[in-house]
Coordinates of C-alpha atoms in Angstrom, one line a residue:
Chain A
M1 CA 5.6 -3.3 -52.4
S2 CA 7.7 -5.6 -50.1
A3 CA 4.5 -6.9 -48.6
V4 CA 3.3 -8.1 -51.9
E5 CA 6.7 -9.8 -52.6
S6 CA 6.8 -11.5 -49.3
A7 CA 3.2 -12.6 -49.6
E8 CA 4.1 -14.3 -52.8
K9 CA 7.2 -15.9 -51.3
I10 CA 5.7 -17.3 -48.2
P11 CA 3.5 -20.0 -49.8
A12 CA 6.6 -21.2 -51.7
V13 CA 8.6 -21.5 -48.5
S14 CA 5.8 -22.9 -46.4
K15 CA 5.3 -25.8 -48.8
K16 CA 8.6 -27.1 -47.6
R17 CA 7.7 -26.6 -43.9
S18 CA 6.3 -29.4 -41.8
L19 CA 2.8 -29.2 -40.5
K20 CA 4.2 -28.7 -37.0
Q21 CA 6.2 -25.6 -38.1
R22 CA 3.1 -24.2 -39.8
L23 CA 1.1 -24.6 -36.6
N24 CA 3.9 -22.9 -34.7
A25 CA 3.9 -20.0 -37.1
K26 CA 0.2 -19.6 -36.4
G27 CA 0.9 -19.9 -32.7
Y28 CA 3.4 -17.1 -32.9
K29 CA 0.7 -14.9 -34.2
W30 CA -1.9 -15.7 -31.5
A31 CA 0.3 -16.5 -28.5
P32 CA 0.9 -12.9 -27.3
Y33 CA -2.8 -12.1 -27.3
L34 CA -3.6 -15.3 -25.3
F35 CA -0.8 -14.5 -22.9
V36 CA -2.2 -11.1 -22.1
S37 CA -5.8 -12.2 -22.1
P38 CA -6.1 -13.2 -18.4
F39 CA -5.5 -9.6 -17.5
F40 CA -8.2 -8.3 -19.8
V41 CA -10.8 -10.9 -18.8
L42 CA -10.2 -10.2 -15.1
F43 CA -10.1 -6.4 -15.7
A44 CA -13.3 -6.5 -17.8
V45 CA -15.2 -8.4 -15.0
F46 CA -13.7 -7.0 -11.8
G47 CA -12.3 -3.6 -13.0
L48 CA -14.2 -2.1 -15.9
F49 CA -17.7 -3.4 -15.2
P50 CA -17.7 -2.3 -11.5
L51 CA -16.6 1.2 -12.7
L52 CA -19.5 1.5 -15.1
F53 CA -21.9 -0.1 -12.6
S54 CA -20.7 2.5 -10.1
I55 CA -21.6 5.4 -12.5
Y56 CA -25.1 3.7 -12.9
L57 CA -25.5 3.4 -9.1
S58 CA -24.5 7.0 -8.5
L59 CA -27.5 8.1 -10.6
H60 CA -29.9 5.9 -8.7
Y61 CA -31.5 5.8 -5.2
G62 CA -32.7 2.9 -3.1
D63 CA -31.6 -0.3 -1.6
A64 CA -29.3 -2.1 -4.0
T65 CA -29.0 -5.3 -2.0
G66 CA -32.5 -6.3 -3.0
G67 CA -31.7 -6.1 -6.7
I68 CA -30.8 -3.1 -8.8
D69 CA -34.3 -3.0 -10.4
R70 CA -35.6 -1.8 -7.0
M71 CA -33.6 1.4 -7.4
E72 CA -35.0 4.5 -8.8
F73 CA -33.4 6.8 -11.3
V74 CA -32.7 10.2 -9.8
G75 CA -30.3 11.8 -12.2
L76 CA -27.7 13.9 -10.5
A77 CA -29.7 14.2 -7.2
N78 CA -27.1 12.2 -5.3
Y79 CA -24.3 14.6 -6.3
I80 CA -26.4 17.7 -5.6
Y81 CA -27.3 16.3 -2.2
L82 CA -23.6 15.7 -1.5
F83 CA -22.7 19.2 -2.6
R84 CA -25.5 21.1 -0.9
D85 CA -26.7 19.2 2.1
D86 CA -24.4 16.4 3.3
A87 CA -22.6 18.2 6.1
W88 CA -20.9 15.0 7.3
F89 CA -19.5 14.6 3.8
H90 CA -18.1 18.1 3.9
S91 CA -16.5 17.6 7.3
S92 CA -15.1 14.3 6.1
L93 CA -13.4 16.1 3.2
I94 CA -12.0 18.7 5.5
N95 CA -10.7 15.9 7.8
T96 CA -9.2 14.2 4.8
G97 CA -7.4 17.3 3.7
W98 CA -6.2 18.0 7.3
L99 CA -4.9 14.5 7.7
A100 CA -3.3 14.4 4.3
L101 CA -1.3 17.6 5.0
A102 CA -0.5 16.8 8.6
S103 CA 0.8 13.3 7.8
G104 CA 2.1 14.1 4.3
I105 CA 4.3 17.2 4.8
P106 CA 6.3 15.8 7.7
Q107 CA 6.9 12.6 5.7
H108 CA 8.9 14.5 3.1
V109 CA 10.4 17.0 5.4
V110 CA 11.9 14.2 7.5
A111 CA 12.6 11.7 4.6
I112 CA 14.8 14.0 2.5
P113 CA 17.4 14.9 5.1
L114 CA 17.2 11.4 6.6
A115 CA 17.9 9.9 3.2
F116 CA 20.8 12.4 2.7
F117 CA 22.3 11.5 6.0
L118 CA 21.9 7.8 5.4
H119 CA 23.5 8.2 2.0
T120 CA 26.5 10.2 3.1
A121 CA 27.3 9.1 6.7
F122 CA 26.2 5.5 7.1
K123 CA 28.3 2.7 5.7
K124 CA 28.2 -0.6 7.6
S125 CA 24.9 -0.4 9.5
R126 CA 23.0 1.4 6.7
N127 CA 20.8 -1.5 5.7
T128 CA 19.8 -2.2 9.3
V129 CA 18.8 1.4 9.8
I130 CA 16.9 1.6 6.5
G131 CA 15.2 -1.7 7.5
A132 CA 14.0 -0.2 10.8
Y133 CA 12.5 2.8 9.1
F134 CA 11.0 0.7 6.3
V135 CA 9.4 -2.1 8.2
P136 CA 6.3 -0.1 9.2
F137 CA 5.4 0.1 5.5
I138 CA 5.0 -3.6 5.0
T139 CA 3.2 -4.4 8.3
S140 CA -0.5 -4.9 8.6
S141 CA -2.0 -1.5 9.1
V142 CA -4.9 -3.0 11.0
A143 CA -2.7 -4.9 13.5
I144 CA -0.4 -1.9 14.1
S145 CA -3.3 0.6 14.3
L146 CA -4.7 -1.5 17.1
V147 CA -1.3 -1.5 18.9
F148 CA -1.1 2.3 18.5
T149 CA -4.6 2.7 20.0
S150 CA -3.4 1.0 23.2
L151 CA -0.1 3.1 23.2
F152 CA -2.2 6.3 22.9
S153 CA -4.8 5.4 25.5
R154 CA -5.5 8.1 28.1
D155 CA -4.8 6.6 31.4
F156 CA -2.2 3.9 30.8
G157 CA -0.8 4.7 27.4
V158 CA 3.0 4.8 26.9
V159 CA 2.7 7.9 24.8
N160 CA 1.0 9.9 27.5
M161 CA 3.4 8.6 30.1
I162 CA 6.4 9.8 28.2
L163 CA 4.8 13.2 27.1
T164 CA 3.7 14.1 30.6
Q165 CA 7.1 13.1 32.1
I166 CA 8.8 15.6 29.8
G167 CA 6.0 18.2 30.4
N168 CA 6.5 17.9 34.2
V169 CA 10.2 18.3 34.2
E170 CA 10.9 20.8 37.0
I171 CA 13.8 23.2 37.3
F172 CA 13.7 25.5 40.3
G173 CA 9.9 25.0 40.6
F174 CA 9.3 25.9 36.9
Q175 CA 8.2 23.6 34.2
P176 CA 10.3 24.8 31.3
L177 CA 8.7 22.4 28.8
G178 CA 5.2 22.6 30.2
W179 CA 4.0 24.9 27.4
L180 CA 5.1 22.5 24.7
F181 CA 4.3 19.1 26.3
P182 CA 1.2 18.2 28.2
T183 CA 1.4 18.1 32.0
E184 CA -1.7 15.9 32.3
N185 CA -2.8 12.8 30.4
V186 CA -4.2 13.7 27.0
D187 CA -7.5 12.1 26.0
W188 CA -6.6 11.2 22.4
A189 CA -10.1 10.2 21.6
R190 CA -11.3 13.8 21.8
P191 CA -11.9 15.6 18.5
Q192 CA -9.0 18.0 18.7
Y193 CA -6.5 15.2 19.5
I194 CA -7.7 12.3 17.3
K195 CA -6.5 13.9 14.1
P196 CA -2.9 14.4 15.2
M197 CA -2.8 10.9 16.5
I198 CA -4.1 9.4 13.2
A199 CA -1.6 11.7 11.3
F200 CA 1.2 10.4 13.4
V201 CA 0.4 6.7 12.7
V202 CA 0.2 7.5 9.0
F203 CA 3.5 9.4 9.1
W204 CA 5.0 6.5 11.0
R205 CA 3.9 4.0 8.3
F206 CA 5.1 5.9 5.3
V207 CA 8.2 8.0 6.3
G208 CA 10.5 5.0 5.6
W209 CA 8.9 4.4 2.2
N210 CA 9.7 8.0 1.2
T211 CA 13.2 7.8 2.6
V212 CA 13.9 4.7 0.5
L213 CA 12.5 6.5 -2.6
Y214 CA 14.7 9.5 -2.0
L215 CA 17.7 7.3 -1.2
S216 CA 17.4 5.5 -4.5
A217 CA 17.3 8.8 -6.3
M218 CA 20.3 10.1 -4.5
Q219 CA 22.3 7.1 -5.5
T220 CA 21.9 8.1 -9.1
I221 CA 23.3 11.7 -8.6
P222 CA 26.7 11.8 -10.3
K223 CA 29.5 11.6 -7.7
D224 CA 31.7 14.1 -9.6
L225 CA 29.2 16.9 -8.8
Y226 CA 30.0 16.4 -5.1
E227 CA 33.7 16.0 -5.8
A228 CA 33.8 19.3 -7.8
A229 CA 31.9 21.0 -5.0
T230 CA 34.3 19.7 -2.3
V231 CA 37.3 21.0 -4.3
D232 CA 35.6 24.4 -4.5
G233 CA 35.2 24.3 -0.7
A234 CA 31.5 23.7 -0.4
K235 CA 30.4 22.5 3.0
P236 CA 28.1 19.5 3.4
W237 CA 25.0 21.6 4.0
Q238 CA 25.8 23.7 0.9
Q239 CA 26.1 20.5 -1.1
F240 CA 22.7 19.4 0.3
F241 CA 21.0 22.6 -0.7
Y242 CA 22.7 23.3 -4.0
I243 CA 23.3 19.9 -5.4
T244 CA 21.2 17.3 -3.8
L245 CA 17.9 19.1 -3.5
P246 CA 17.8 20.4 -7.2
Q247 CA 18.8 16.9 -8.4
L248 CA 16.1 15.3 -6.4
K249 CA 13.3 17.4 -8.0
P250 CA 11.9 14.7 -10.3
M251 CA 11.8 12.2 -7.4
M252 CA 10.1 14.8 -5.2
F253 CA 7.5 15.3 -7.8
F254 CA 6.9 11.6 -8.0
A255 CA 6.9 10.9 -4.2
V256 CA 4.6 13.9 -3.5
T257 CA 2.2 12.6 -6.2
L258 CA 2.1 9.2 -4.5
T259 CA 1.5 10.8 -1.1
I260 CA -1.4 12.9 -2.5
I261 CA -3.0 10.0 -4.2
G262 CA -2.5 7.7 -1.1
N263 CA -3.4 10.1 1.6
L264 CA -6.6 11.3 0.0
Q265 CA -7.8 7.6 0.1
M266 CA -6.8 7.2 3.7
F267 CA -9.1 4.6 5.2
E268 CA -7.6 1.8 7.3
E269 CA -5.8 3.8 10.0
P270 CA -8.7 6.2 10.9
F271 CA -11.2 3.3 10.5
I272 CA -9.4 1.2 13.1
I273 CA -8.3 4.0 15.4
T274 CA -11.9 5.4 15.6
G275 CA -13.4 1.9 15.9
G276 CA -15.1 2.2 12.5
T277 CA -17.3 5.1 13.7
G278 CA -15.3 8.2 12.8
G279 CA -14.8 9.1 16.5
I280 CA -16.4 11.7 18.6
E281 CA -18.1 14.3 16.4
Q282 CA -16.8 12.2 13.5
A283 CA -13.5 14.2 13.9
G284 CA -11.5 11.3 12.5
K285 CA -13.7 10.3 9.6
T286 CA -12.1 10.6 6.2
A287 CA -13.9 10.7 2.8
A288 CA -13.2 7.1 2.1
M289 CA -14.7 6.2 5.5
H290 CA -17.8 8.3 4.7
L291 CA -18.1 6.3 1.5
Y292 CA -17.9 3.0 3.3
L293 CA -20.3 4.0 6.1
T294 CA -22.9 5.5 3.7
A295 CA -22.9 2.3 1.7
F296 CA -22.6 -0.4 4.3
T297 CA -24.2 1.0 7.5
E298 CA -26.8 3.2 5.9
G299 CA -27.3 1.0 2.9
D300 CA -27.3 4.0 0.5
F301 CA -25.3 2.6 -2.3
G302 CA -26.3 5.4 -4.8
T303 CA -25.1 8.3 -2.7
A304 CA -22.0 6.3 -1.7
S305 CA -21.1 5.7 -5.4
A306 CA -21.5 9.4 -6.0
V307 CA -19.1 10.0 -3.0
S308 CA -16.5 7.7 -4.7
W309 CA -16.7 9.6 -8.0
L310 CA -16.4 13.0 -6.3
L311 CA -13.4 11.8 -4.4
F312 CA -11.9 10.4 -7.5
F313 CA -12.3 13.8 -9.3
I314 CA -10.8 15.6 -6.3
I315 CA -7.8 13.3 -6.4
A316 CA -7.5 13.8 -10.2
I317 CA -7.6 17.6 -9.9
L318 CA -5.1 17.8 -7.1
T319 CA -2.7 15.4 -9.0
W320 CA -3.1 17.6 -12.0
L321 CA -2.4 20.7 -10.0
N322 CA 0.7 19.1 -8.5
N323 CA 1.8 18.2 -12.0
K324 CA 1.4 21.9 -12.9
I325 CA 3.2 23.2 -9.9
L326 CA 6.0 20.7 -9.4
G327 CA 6.2 18.8 -12.6
E328 CA 6.7 21.1 -15.5
K329 CA 8.9 23.9 -14.1
D330 CA 12.1 22.9 -15.7
Chain B
M1 CA 36.5 20.2 12.0
N2 CA 35.5 19.5 15.5
K3 CA 32.3 21.3 15.0
L4 CA 31.4 19.2 12.0
K5 CA 32.1 16.1 14.0
K6 CA 29.8 17.2 16.8
S7 CA 26.9 17.8 14.4
T8 CA 27.5 14.4 12.8
I9 CA 27.3 12.7 16.1
F10 CA 24.2 14.6 16.9
A11 CA 22.7 13.5 13.6
Y12 CA 23.6 9.9 14.4
I13 CA 21.8 10.1 17.7
V14 CA 18.7 11.6 16.1
V15 CA 18.6 9.0 13.4
G16 CA 19.2 6.2 15.9
F17 CA 16.5 7.6 18.2
G18 CA 14.1 7.8 15.2
A19 CA 14.8 4.2 14.4
L20 CA 13.8 3.2 18.0
I21 CA 10.6 5.1 17.6
M22 CA 9.9 3.2 14.4
L23 CA 10.5 -0.1 16.2
A24 CA 8.8 0.8 19.5
P25 CA 5.3 -0.2 18.5
F26 CA 6.5 -3.7 17.6
Y27 CA 8.3 -4.0 20.9
F28 CA 5.2 -3.0 22.9
M29 CA 3.1 -5.3 20.8
F30 CA 5.2 -8.3 21.8
I31 CA 5.5 -7.1 25.5
F32 CA 1.7 -6.5 25.8
A33 CA 1.0 -9.9 24.2
T34 CA 2.6 -11.5 27.2
H35 CA 0.8 -9.5 29.9
S36 CA -2.7 -9.6 31.5
N37 CA -5.0 -6.7 30.9
G38 CA -4.5 -5.7 34.5
D39 CA -0.8 -5.4 34.0
I40 CA -1.2 -3.4 30.8
L41 CA -3.6 -1.0 32.4
S42 CA -1.3 -0.3 35.4
V43 CA 1.0 2.7 35.6
P44 CA 3.7 2.5 34.5
P45 CA 2.9 -0.1 31.8
P46 CA 5.0 -3.2 31.6
L47 CA 8.3 -2.8 29.7
W48 CA 9.5 -6.4 29.8
F49 CA 8.1 -9.8 28.8
G50 CA 5.5 -11.3 31.2
S51 CA 4.1 -14.8 31.4
E52 CA 0.5 -14.4 30.3
L53 CA 0.9 -15.2 26.6
M54 CA -1.0 -18.5 26.8
N55 CA -3.9 -16.9 28.7
N56 CA -4.1 -14.1 26.1
I57 CA -4.2 -16.7 23.4
D58 CA -6.9 -18.6 25.3
Y59 CA -8.9 -15.3 25.6
L60 CA -8.4 -14.7 21.8
L61 CA -9.7 -18.2 21.0
N62 CA -12.6 -17.7 23.3
A63 CA -13.6 -14.4 21.7
L64 CA -12.8 -15.5 18.2
P65 CA -13.6 -19.3 18.1
Y66 CA -12.5 -19.4 14.4
F67 CA -9.2 -17.6 14.9
W68 CA -6.9 -20.4 13.6
H69 CA -9.3 -20.9 10.7
N70 CA -9.0 -17.1 10.1
V71 CA -5.2 -17.4 10.1
G72 CA -5.5 -20.3 7.7
M73 CA -7.8 -18.3 5.5
S74 CA -5.3 -15.5 5.3
F75 CA -2.5 -17.9 4.3
Y76 CA -4.7 -19.7 1.8
I77 CA -6.0 -16.5 0.1
A78 CA -2.5 -14.9 0.1
I79 CA -0.8 -18.0 -1.3
I80 CA -3.4 -18.6 -4.1
T81 CA -3.3 -14.9 -5.0
T82 CA 0.5 -15.1 -5.2
A83 CA 0.5 -18.2 -7.4
L84 CA -2.1 -16.7 -9.8
N85 CA -0.2 -13.4 -10.1
L86 CA 3.1 -15.2 -10.8
L87 CA 1.5 -17.2 -13.6
F88 CA -0.6 -14.5 -15.2
C89 CA 1.8 -11.6 -14.8
S90 CA 4.7 -13.5 -16.1
M91 CA 2.7 -14.7 -19.1
A92 CA 1.6 -11.2 -19.9
G93 CA 5.0 -9.7 -19.2
Y94 CA 6.6 -12.3 -21.5
A95 CA 4.3 -11.5 -24.3
L96 CA 4.9 -7.7 -24.0
A97 CA 8.7 -8.2 -23.7
M98 CA 9.4 -10.7 -26.4
Y99 CA 6.7 -10.6 -29.1
D100 CA 6.2 -8.0 -31.8
F101 CA 2.4 -7.9 -32.3
K102 CA -0.2 -5.5 -33.4
Y103 CA -1.4 -3.0 -30.7
R104 CA 1.4 -4.1 -28.4
N105 CA 2.1 -0.5 -27.2
V106 CA -1.6 0.3 -26.9
I107 CA -2.2 -2.8 -24.8
F108 CA 0.8 -2.0 -22.6
A109 CA -0.3 1.6 -22.1
F110 CA -3.8 0.4 -21.2
I111 CA -2.5 -2.0 -18.6
M112 CA -0.3 0.7 -17.0
G113 CA -3.3 3.1 -17.1
T114 CA -5.4 0.8 -15.0
M115 CA -2.9 1.5 -12.1
L116 CA -4.5 4.9 -11.9
I117 CA -7.8 3.6 -10.8
P118 CA -8.0 4.0 -7.0
P119 CA -9.2 0.9 -5.2
F120 CA -12.1 2.7 -3.3
L121 CA -13.8 3.4 -6.6
G122 CA -14.6 -0.3 -7.1
M123 CA -15.5 -1.0 -3.5
I124 CA -19.3 -0.7 -3.6
P125 CA -19.9 -2.2 -7.1
T126 CA -17.5 -5.0 -6.4
A127 CA -19.4 -5.9 -3.2
L128 CA -22.6 -6.0 -5.3
V129 CA -21.0 -8.0 -8.1
M130 CA -19.8 -10.5 -5.5
K131 CA -23.3 -10.7 -4.1
Y132 CA -24.9 -11.3 -7.5
L133 CA -22.3 -13.9 -8.3
G134 CA -22.9 -15.6 -5.0
W135 CA -19.3 -15.3 -4.0
L136 CA -19.8 -13.5 -0.7
N137 CA -18.0 -15.3 2.1
T138 CA -15.9 -17.4 -0.3
P139 CA -12.1 -17.0 -0.7
K140 CA -12.4 -16.6 -4.5
A141 CA -14.1 -13.3 -4.0
L142 CA -10.7 -12.1 -2.8
Y143 CA -8.2 -14.0 -5.0
I144 CA -9.9 -13.9 -8.4
P145 CA -10.2 -10.1 -8.7
M146 CA -6.6 -9.7 -7.6
A147 CA -5.2 -12.5 -9.7
C148 CA -3.3 -10.3 -12.2
G149 CA -2.1 -6.9 -11.3
A150 CA -0.7 -4.2 -13.6
M151 CA 2.4 -3.6 -11.5
G152 CA 3.3 -7.3 -11.6
I153 CA 3.0 -7.3 -15.4
F154 CA 5.3 -4.3 -15.5
M155 CA 7.9 -5.9 -13.2
M156 CA 7.9 -9.1 -15.2
K157 CA 8.2 -7.3 -18.5
Q158 CA 11.1 -5.3 -17.3
F159 CA 12.9 -8.3 -15.9
I160 CA 12.3 -10.5 -18.9
T161 CA 13.5 -7.7 -21.3
S162 CA 16.7 -7.4 -19.3
A163 CA 17.4 -11.0 -18.4
I164 CA 16.4 -13.1 -21.5
P165 CA 18.0 -12.5 -24.9
K166 CA 15.6 -12.7 -27.8
E167 CA 17.9 -15.1 -29.7
L168 CA 17.3 -17.7 -27.0
I169 CA 13.5 -17.6 -27.6
E170 CA 14.1 -17.7 -31.4
A171 CA 16.5 -20.7 -31.0
A172 CA 13.9 -22.6 -29.0
R173 CA 11.3 -21.8 -31.7
M174 CA 13.6 -23.0 -34.5
D175 CA 14.0 -26.3 -32.6
G176 CA 10.2 -26.7 -32.9
C177 CA 9.2 -25.7 -29.4
N178 CA 5.6 -24.4 -29.4
E179 CA 4.8 -21.0 -27.9
F180 CA 3.5 -22.2 -24.6
S181 CA 6.4 -24.6 -24.0
I182 CA 8.8 -21.7 -24.8
Y183 CA 7.2 -19.8 -22.0
W184 CA 7.0 -22.8 -19.7
R185 CA 10.4 -24.4 -20.3
V186 CA 12.6 -21.6 -21.3
V187 CA 11.3 -18.4 -19.8
V188 CA 9.9 -19.6 -16.4
P189 CA 13.2 -21.2 -15.3
L190 CA 15.1 -18.0 -16.1
I191 CA 12.9 -15.6 -14.2
K192 CA 12.9 -17.2 -10.8
P193 CA 14.5 -14.2 -9.1
A194 CA 11.6 -11.9 -10.3
F195 CA 9.1 -14.6 -9.1
G196 CA 10.6 -14.3 -5.7
T197 CA 10.3 -10.5 -5.5
L198 CA 6.8 -10.3 -7.0
G199 CA 5.7 -13.2 -4.9
L200 CA 6.7 -11.4 -1.7
I201 CA 5.0 -8.2 -2.8
V202 CA 1.8 -9.8 -3.7
F203 CA 1.7 -12.1 -0.7
I204 CA 2.3 -9.1 1.7
G205 CA -0.3 -7.0 -0.1
Q206 CA -3.0 -9.7 0.1
W207 CA -2.1 -10.7 3.7
N208 CA -2.6 -7.0 4.8
N209 CA -5.6 -6.4 2.6
F210 CA -8.4 -5.0 4.8
M211 CA -10.9 -3.2 2.5
G212 CA -11.3 -6.2 0.2
P213 CA -12.4 -8.7 2.9
L214 CA -14.3 -6.0 4.8
V215 CA -16.9 -5.8 2.1
V216 CA -17.1 -9.4 0.9
M217 CA -16.7 -11.4 4.2
N218 CA -19.3 -11.1 6.9
D219 CA -19.3 -14.6 8.3
M220 CA -16.9 -14.8 11.2
K221 CA -15.6 -18.1 10.1
M222 CA -14.4 -16.7 6.7
F223 CA -12.7 -13.6 8.2
T224 CA -9.1 -13.0 7.4
I225 CA -6.8 -12.0 10.3
P226 CA -7.2 -8.2 9.9
L227 CA -11.0 -8.6 10.1
A228 CA -10.8 -11.0 13.0
L229 CA -8.6 -8.6 15.0
R230 CA -10.8 -5.7 14.2
S231 CA -13.9 -7.5 15.5
L232 CA -12.2 -7.6 19.0
Q233 CA -12.6 -3.9 19.2
G234 CA -15.5 -2.2 21.0
T235 CA -17.0 -5.1 22.9
G236 CA -17.0 -3.7 26.4
M237 CA -13.5 -3.5 27.9
T238 CA -10.9 -3.9 25.2
P239 CA -8.8 -7.0 25.8
W240 CA -5.4 -5.4 25.0
G241 CA -3.3 -8.4 25.8
A242 CA -5.3 -10.6 23.5
I243 CA -5.4 -8.0 20.7
C244 CA -1.6 -7.6 20.9
A245 CA -1.2 -11.4 20.8
G246 CA -3.4 -11.5 17.7
A247 CA -1.6 -8.5 16.2
A248 CA 1.7 -10.3 16.8
I249 CA 0.5 -13.4 15.0
A250 CA -0.5 -11.2 12.1
V251 CA 2.8 -9.4 12.0
I252 CA 5.3 -12.2 12.7
P253 CA 5.1 -13.8 9.2
L254 CA 5.8 -10.3 7.7
L255 CA 8.7 -9.7 10.0
I256 CA 10.2 -13.0 9.1
M257 CA 9.8 -12.4 5.4
F258 CA 11.3 -8.9 5.8
T259 CA 14.3 -10.0 7.8
L260 CA 15.1 -12.7 5.3
S261 CA 14.7 -10.6 2.2
S262 CA 14.6 -6.9 3.1
R263 CA 17.0 -5.8 0.4
R264 CA 15.1 -7.6 -2.4
L265 CA 11.8 -6.5 -1.1
I266 CA 12.8 -2.8 -0.8
D267 CA 14.4 -2.8 -4.2
G268 CA 11.5 -4.6 -5.8
L269 CA 8.9 -2.2 -4.3
T270 CA 10.8 1.0 -5.2
A271 CA 11.8 -0.2 -8.7
G272 CA 8.1 -1.2 -9.4
A273 CA 6.9 2.2 -8.2
V274 CA 9.7 4.4 -9.6
K275 CA 9.8 3.0 -13.1
G276 CA 6.1 2.3 -13.3

């Protein structure tokens, strides 16, 4: 009804408008689409097309660098090969899971109490301390992984020096910490040690990021909750467990989601620390590294594309499970 | 009361100690950058600055003849990516914040949805696309695909919604300003703070980007710093002094940016992540 009325009115009004105003009215209609168009053009060419192309590649076999027409359609054979026969892919998935847990869980276990303490006890120097914990997050992972490789080297590394000094502390001829700390230099390149080392570097890089996330969530918890608890005689640790933790739940869900998604894509730290090879017995090779090596050192783009889709589905399923477990319990 | 104080002091010590562990790798990076390999390989390793910085840089330039070119490439690619993001993200953010148009919500949801696509999924096809386009070993292979990110659009939309009243836009329109000049003359001057935050985030992201250049740059001359540093690995005895000098050059610009604007950077990154 009103549309018909206004449609009749507009010509009457627009007769009085100048040409410039009429052009502007047209511009108003088209401008927003033009303004968002760069995103869609770029996404179509460098986002959507590669995704579709990747599905196509995952169903083919052969050398793609010589032209995709050289590739042969093989159906789901790449996926079946990965499921059934590719033992290195299986071990890379296990490595990824191990590293994701060993670097991910400590991040949150440390970040939450740390954020609580920064929130309650620090006043003046808070920003400096936050900065110290946060700065690993913004530094070049390649540069810093190289530095860590030297710190963790067997014979001259600072880490081994400190650990063995603690391990060799003697009291009355005993070494009370010898069972917990090494008494001889650890060869971090060996399969059983390379994973803890990578996990530590990843932990080091992201613990500050999680702390800042939790800190920002704590600042939104109403102060009167704590005031009421103090009046009722609740101790700080009781306030932490009965007020802060429950109130942090949405942020925990969010931060854990980010950790799951990020850790399962882990690439740069293990890649640099193992020199791009995966290390001895490929003990430090993650799924994303397997994907890269299959494509760019073996030249098998089809299987590598299948790896990327399997990894994508694994991440999607785990994110969905996390959503089921942590996200919808309220 | 006394007991509580003791535990608080203990916590201060733990937090302070943790902060030292966080900063220790940077400290050793700078120390090692000033020592010869022999010094670094001795026990105990050096704990204070030495005098071998120039020798290490000489070694670095010997092993990587294009190192300064690589540093220049990193700056060039990061700066262009930043400039393109500021332009495209603010345009899209402005449209989504200030216009009522058909499919606006669908378009916005779609843009946000693209953030769920993990980068590794496009790694292989992107490398092939760049090969077919003939863009391998060119800077545009790195800055064009990253020229307009969904998070940047989101940040700009949020900022414009909160910082610019719609009446201002309408007043400019009444005065006969065309749509692009409203954006350019009214909106852009008012969103400079958001430009600063987004610019820092994009610059740092592209400066640190490793997977991108790894698959599109194979000519040593066109390497960015992370690739150049990585190529020092695994050639006989690892030159730790030179590697740490190079790592320091890669990290110093980031440390400067962080010290100058840590608050803004942390707030921008968390707000972008939390609300997005």
